[in-house]
Tab-separated table of C-alpha atoms in Angstrom:
chain	number	residue	atom	x	y	z
F	1145	UNK	CA	40.287	-38.865	2.134
F	1146	UNK	CA	42.196	-36.195	0.185
F	1147	UNK	CA	39.972	-36.565	-2.898
F	1148	UNK	CA	36.678	-35.525	-1.232
F	1149	UNK	CA	38.384	-32.598	0.455
F	1150	UNK	CA	39.856	-31.290	-2.797
F	1151	UNK	CA	36.658	-31.786	-4.772
F	1152	UNK	CA	34.515	-30.175	-2.101
F	1153	UNK	CA	36.845	-27.208	-1.763
F	1154	UNK	CA	37.034	-26.800	-5.536
F	1155	UNK	CA	33.240	-26.804	-5.896
F	1156	UNK	CA	32.743	-24.410	-3.010
F	1157	UNK	CA	35.523	-22.072	-4.140
F	1158	UNK	CA	34.220	-22.032	-7.706
F	1159	UNK	CA	30.700	-21.101	-6.631
F	1160	UNK	CA	32.065	-18.503	-4.220
F	1161	UNK	CA	34.175	-16.884	-6.950
F	1162	UNK	CA	31.103	-16.633	-9.182
F	1163	UNK	CA	29.187	-14.850	-6.420
F	1164	UNK	CA	32.076	-12.499	-5.616
F	1165	UNK	CA	32.565	-11.681	-9.282
F	1166	UNK	CA	29.000	-10.375	-9.593
F	1167	UNK	CA	29.565	-7.388	-7.322
F	1168	UNK	CA	31.350	-4.376	-8.764
F	1169	UNK	CA	34.679	-3.403	-7.247
F	1170	UNK	CA	35.714	0.202	-6.507
F	1171	UNK	CA	37.400	1.822	-9.492
F	1172	UNK	CA	40.135	4.435	-8.926
F	1173	UNK	CA	39.337	7.960	-10.070
F	1174	UNK	CA	42.308	7.896	-12.446
F	1175	UNK	CA	40.891	4.809	-14.150
F	1176	UNK	CA	37.444	6.408	-14.458
F	1177	UNK	CA	39.021	9.506	-16.021
F	1178	UNK	CA	40.972	7.376	-18.472
F	1179	UNK	CA	37.818	5.531	-19.546
F	1180	UNK	CA	35.907	8.772	-20.046
F	1181	UNK	CA	38.665	10.125	-22.266
F	1182	UNK	CA	38.559	7.057	-24.513
F	1183	UNK	CA	36.323	7.196	-27.611
F	1184	UNK	CA	33.068	5.238	-27.246
F	1185	UNK	CA	33.031	1.722	-28.605
F	1186	UNK	CA	30.571	0.750	-31.305
F	1187	UNK	CA	29.573	-2.570	-29.769
F	1188	UNK	CA	27.052	-2.906	-26.983
F	1189	UNK	CA	28.169	-6.369	-25.921
F	1190	UNK	CA	29.749	-6.907	-22.510
F	1191	UNK	CA	33.460	-7.683	-22.624
F	1192	UNK	CA	34.065	-8.779	-19.028
F	1193	UNK	CA	33.391	-12.297	-17.818
F	1194	UNK	CA	30.827	-11.003	-15.352
F	1195	UNK	CA	29.099	-8.972	-18.063
F	1196	UNK	CA	28.942	-11.919	-20.444
F	1197	UNK	CA	27.609	-14.142	-17.665
F	1198	UNK	CA	24.896	-11.624	-16.796
F	1199	UNK	CA	23.986	-11.203	-20.468
F	1200	UNK	CA	23.630	-14.973	-20.821
F	1201	UNK	CA	21.415	-15.223	-17.728
F	1202	UNK	CA	19.281	-12.189	-18.533
F	1203	UNK	CA	17.641	-13.350	-21.744
F	1204	UNK	CA	14.254	-11.943	-22.698
F	1205	UNK	CA	11.928	-11.866	-19.681
F	1206	UNK	CA	8.342	-12.998	-20.036
F	1207	UNK	CA	5.591	-10.370	-19.951
F	1208	UNK	CA	4.722	-11.153	-16.333
F	1209	UNK	CA	8.356	-11.047	-15.210
F	1210	UNK	CA	8.950	-7.821	-17.129
F	1211	UNK	CA	5.972	-6.322	-15.286
F	1212	UNK	CA	7.360	-7.544	-11.947
F	1213	UNK	CA	10.731	-5.992	-12.757
F	1214	UNK	CA	9.086	-2.706	-13.748
F	1215	UNK	CA	6.964	-2.396	-10.622
F	1216	UNK	CA	9.925	-3.180	-8.349
F	1217	UNK	CA	12.215	-0.818	-10.215
F	1218	UNK	CA	14.749	-3.502	-11.120
F	1219	UNK	CA	16.429	-4.252	-14.403
F	1220	UNK	CA	16.850	-7.648	-16.013
F	1221	UNK	CA	20.577	-7.464	-15.175
F	1222	UNK	CA	19.731	-6.813	-11.504
F	1223	UNK	CA	17.552	-9.899	-11.444
F	1224	UNK	CA	20.188	-12.000	-13.199
F	1225	UNK	CA	22.714	-10.905	-10.584
F	1226	UNK	CA	20.288	-11.853	-7.819
F	1227	UNK	CA	19.715	-15.249	-9.401
F	1228	UNK	CA	23.410	-15.993	-9.704
F	1229	UNK	CA	24.152	-14.743	-6.198
F	1230	UNK	CA	21.575	-16.917	-4.465
F	1231	UNK	CA	22.327	-19.891	-6.720
F	1232	UNK	CA	26.063	-19.618	-6.055
F	1233	UNK	CA	25.574	-19.177	-2.321
F	1234	UNK	CA	23.281	-22.182	-1.916
F	1235	UNK	CA	25.465	-24.287	-4.205
F	1236	UNK	CA	28.420	-23.464	-1.954
F	1237	UNK	CA	26.437	-24.358	1.163
F	1238	UNK	CA	25.370	-27.650	-0.413
F	1239	UNK	CA	28.969	-28.495	-1.379
F	1240	UNK	CA	30.237	-27.770	2.132
F	1241	UNK	CA	27.458	-29.870	3.680
F	1242	UNK	CA	28.320	-32.834	1.441
F	1243	UNK	CA	32.000	-32.443	2.293
F	1244	UNK	CA	31.342	-32.326	6.031
F	1245	UNK	CA	29.035	-35.321	5.814
F	1246	UNK	CA	31.650	-37.246	3.828
F	1247	UNK	CA	34.339	-36.529	6.385
F	1248	UNK	CA	32.030	-37.578	9.214
F	1249	UNK	CA	31.182	-40.793	7.353
F	1250	UNK	CA	34.835	-41.881	7.169
F	1251	UNK	CA	35.443	-41.876	3.445
F	1252	UNK	CA	32.012	-42.496	1.935
F	1253	UNK	CA	32.495	-39.616	-0.492
F	1254	UNK	CA	30.824	-39.687	-3.900
F	1255	UNK	CA	31.571	-37.148	-6.665
F	1256	UNK	CA	28.087	-37.796	-8.046
F	1257	UNK	CA	26.543	-36.870	-4.707
F	1258	UNK	CA	28.587	-33.666	-4.640
F	1259	UNK	CA	27.511	-32.758	-8.166
F	1260	UNK	CA	23.854	-33.426	-7.396
F	1261	UNK	CA	24.052	-31.355	-4.222
F	1262	UNK	CA	25.621	-28.409	-6.070
F	1263	UNK	CA	23.018	-28.577	-8.850
F	1264	UNK	CA	20.128	-28.835	-6.404
F	1265	UNK	CA	21.480	-25.985	-4.276
F	1266	UNK	CA	21.987	-23.816	-7.356
F	1267	UNK	CA	18.526	-24.654	-8.664
F	1268	UNK	CA	16.888	-23.770	-5.366
F	1269	UNK	CA	18.797	-20.483	-5.265
F	1270	UNK	CA	17.718	-19.671	-8.824
F	1271	UNK	CA	14.084	-20.399	-7.961
F	1272	UNK	CA	14.296	-18.422	-4.720
F	1273	UNK	CA	15.404	-15.283	-6.579
F	1274	UNK	CA	12.381	-15.578	-8.886
F	1275	UNK	CA	10.128	-16.190	-5.888
F	1276	UNK	CA	11.467	-13.102	-4.110
F	1277	UNK	CA	10.804	-10.967	-7.186
F	1278	UNK	CA	7.211	-12.205	-7.505
F	1279	UNK	CA	6.590	-11.727	-3.785
F	1280	UNK	CA	7.914	-8.160	-3.740
F	1281	UNK	CA	5.990	-7.249	-6.897
F	1282	UNK	CA	2.780	-8.646	-5.403
F	1283	UNK	CA	3.340	-6.697	-2.181
F	1284	UNK	CA	3.915	-3.446	-4.069
F	1285	UNK	CA	0.794	-3.925	-6.201
F	1286	UNK	CA	-1.233	-4.512	-3.028
F	1287	UNK	CA	0.174	-1.320	-1.502
F	1288	UNK	CA	-0.604	0.611	-4.673
F	1289	UNK	CA	-4.209	-0.625	-4.660
F	1290	UNK	CA	-4.708	0.367	-1.025
F	1291	UNK	CA	-2.951	3.717	-1.428
F	1292	UNK	CA	-4.840	4.554	-4.602
F	1293	UNK	CA	-8.100	4.969	-2.687
F	1294	UNK	CA	-6.539	7.439	-0.247
F	1295	UNK	CA	-4.782	9.359	-2.999
F	1296	UNK	CA	-7.927	9.744	-5.102
F	1297	UNK	CA	-9.926	10.835	-2.048
F	1298	UNK	CA	-7.396	13.595	-1.358
F	1299	UNK	CA	-7.259	14.650	-5.017
F	1300	UNK	CA	-11.056	14.788	-5.363
F	1301	UNK	CA	-11.308	16.785	-2.115
F	1302	UNK	CA	-8.840	19.338	-3.451
F	1303	UNK	CA	-10.739	19.524	-6.741
F	1304	UNK	CA	-13.986	20.109	-4.865
F	1305	UNK	CA	-12.261	22.905	-2.942
F	1306	UNK	CA	-11.443	24.720	-6.161
F	1307	UNK	CA	-7.894	23.522	-6.842
F	1308	UNK	CA	-6.780	23.032	-10.420
F	1309	UNK	CA	-6.307	19.561	-11.825
F	1310	UNK	CA	-2.493	19.589	-11.749
F	1311	UNK	CA	-2.431	21.091	-8.263
F	1312	UNK	CA	-4.954	18.567	-6.969
F	1313	UNK	CA	-2.889	15.706	-8.368
F	1314	UNK	CA	0.493	17.055	-7.257
F	1315	UNK	CA	-0.202	18.104	-3.653
F	1316	UNK	CA	-1.114	14.643	-2.273
F	1317	UNK	CA	2.125	13.121	-3.618
F	1318	UNK	CA	4.020	14.991	-0.878
F	1319	UNK	CA	1.968	13.487	1.933
F	1320	UNK	CA	2.871	9.803	1.806
F	1321	UNK	CA	5.601	7.377	0.784
F	1322	UNK	CA	3.022	4.847	-0.414
F	1323	UNK	CA	3.914	3.512	-3.899
F	1324	UNK	CA	0.619	4.821	-5.287
F	1325	UNK	CA	1.598	8.377	-4.368
F	1326	UNK	CA	5.035	7.815	-5.888
F	1327	UNK	CA	3.421	6.464	-9.046
F	1328	UNK	CA	1.419	9.667	-9.530
F	1329	UNK	CA	4.453	11.806	-8.699
F	1330	UNK	CA	6.531	10.053	-11.362
F	1331	UNK	CA	3.655	10.243	-13.839
F	1332	UNK	CA	3.224	13.990	-13.303
F	1333	UNK	CA	6.934	14.596	-13.846
F	1334	UNK	CA	7.018	12.433	-16.963
F	1335	UNK	CA	3.845	14.025	-18.333
F	1336	UNK	CA	5.357	17.488	-17.957
F	1337	UNK	CA	8.534	16.339	-19.690
F	1338	UNK	CA	6.715	14.671	-22.575
F	1339	UNK	CA	4.011	17.359	-22.744
F	1340	UNK	CA	1.198	14.799	-22.654
F	1341	UNK	CA	-1.771	14.322	-20.305
F	1342	UNK	CA	-0.891	12.620	-17.026
F	1343	UNK	CA	-3.550	9.988	-17.680
F	1344	UNK	CA	-1.721	8.903	-20.828
F	1345	UNK	CA	1.442	8.375	-18.806
F	1346	UNK	CA	-0.476	6.522	-16.093
F	1347	UNK	CA	-1.959	4.223	-18.711
F	1348	UNK	CA	1.546	3.467	-19.968
F	1349	UNK	CA	2.764	2.724	-16.448
F	1350	UNK	CA	-0.261	0.576	-15.733
F	1351	UNK	CA	0.366	-1.507	-18.830
F	1352	UNK	CA	4.097	-1.856	-18.138
F	1353	UNK	CA	3.657	-2.729	-14.460
F	1354	UNK	CA	0.420	-4.761	-14.741
F	1355	UNK	CA	-1.642	-2.373	-12.590
F	1356	UNK	CA	-5.210	-3.104	-13.643
F	1357	UNK	CA	-6.845	-0.582	-11.299
F	1358	UNK	CA	-4.644	2.280	-12.483
F	1359	UNK	CA	-5.341	1.338	-16.099
F	1360	UNK	CA	-9.102	1.430	-15.478
F	1361	UNK	CA	-8.799	4.790	-13.724
F	1362	UNK	CA	-6.777	6.314	-16.559
F	1363	UNK	CA	-9.247	5.038	-19.140
F	1364	UNK	CA	-12.220	6.384	-17.182
F	1365	UNK	CA	-10.705	9.851	-16.770
F	1366	UNK	CA	-9.718	10.007	-20.437
F	1367	UNK	CA	-13.338	9.219	-21.340
F	1368	UNK	CA	-14.464	12.005	-19.050
F	1369	UNK	CA	-12.573	14.437	-21.272
F	1370	UNK	CA	-11.139	17.778	-20.239
F	1371	UNK	CA	-14.149	18.902	-18.194
F	1372	UNK	CA	-13.082	19.509	-14.602
F	1373	UNK	CA	-16.517	18.670	-13.241
F	1374	UNK	CA	-16.700	15.352	-15.104
F	1375	UNK	CA	-13.157	14.468	-14.063
F	1376	UNK	CA	-13.954	15.260	-10.419
F	1377	UNK	CA	-17.029	13.035	-10.635
F	1378	UNK	CA	-14.944	10.222	-12.131
F	1379	UNK	CA	-12.332	10.479	-9.367
C-alpha cells in the first residue's frame, strides 16, 4: 500500500514542480540593480532550468503556428509555457486519479498504469494548449474580417468629406477596440517610424498573421497609386 502512495505522490509532485517553475518569481530591487550593473554576456542561451526547458519546447514553429502566434500577440516562449503548464496540470490530475483509484481498489496499483495516465494527461494538456491557440487565432481573424468592413466604411466616408489620407485612416482607430482598428493603428505608427507607406506595413502584417483580406486590400490600394480619388474608390 505504501508503494502506490509514494509513486503517485512523486509523479504528482514532479509535475506540479514543473508547472510552478514556469512562472517567474518576484525579484528584489537590489538583485535587479546588481544584474543591470553586470556586463552583458555574449551567449544568448538560457542558463536556468526553466529557460532551458522552454528553449527545448519552443523549437521552430510551423508557418501556420507562427501566424497564429503573431495574430494573438504571443511569443513562441509564451506558447511553450502554456503547453508545459497545461500538460503538467493534467498529468498531475491523472496521477492523483490513478492513486485514488488504486487506494479504493485495495492494492491493485500498477506503476505502468500510473505512467500511462501521466503520459496521456500530459499529451492531452499539450494538445489543448495548441487547440486554444488555434481557436483564439481563428476568433481574432474573424473579428478582423468583420471589423475591416466598418473601418473601411468610416475611412472612405472621411476621405469623401475632404479629409487627408492619413487623417482618414487614423481617426477611425480611436472609435473601436476591434482588432481590425488596432491593426490599422499599429500599422500607422509603424509606417511613420519606418517612413514607408502604411499599405506596405499592412501587407507585411497580413503576411505574418495570415490575413488574406488585409493582404488583398493592401495590394489593391498600392495598385491604385498615390491618387487620392483612386484610393478612395478602391476603399
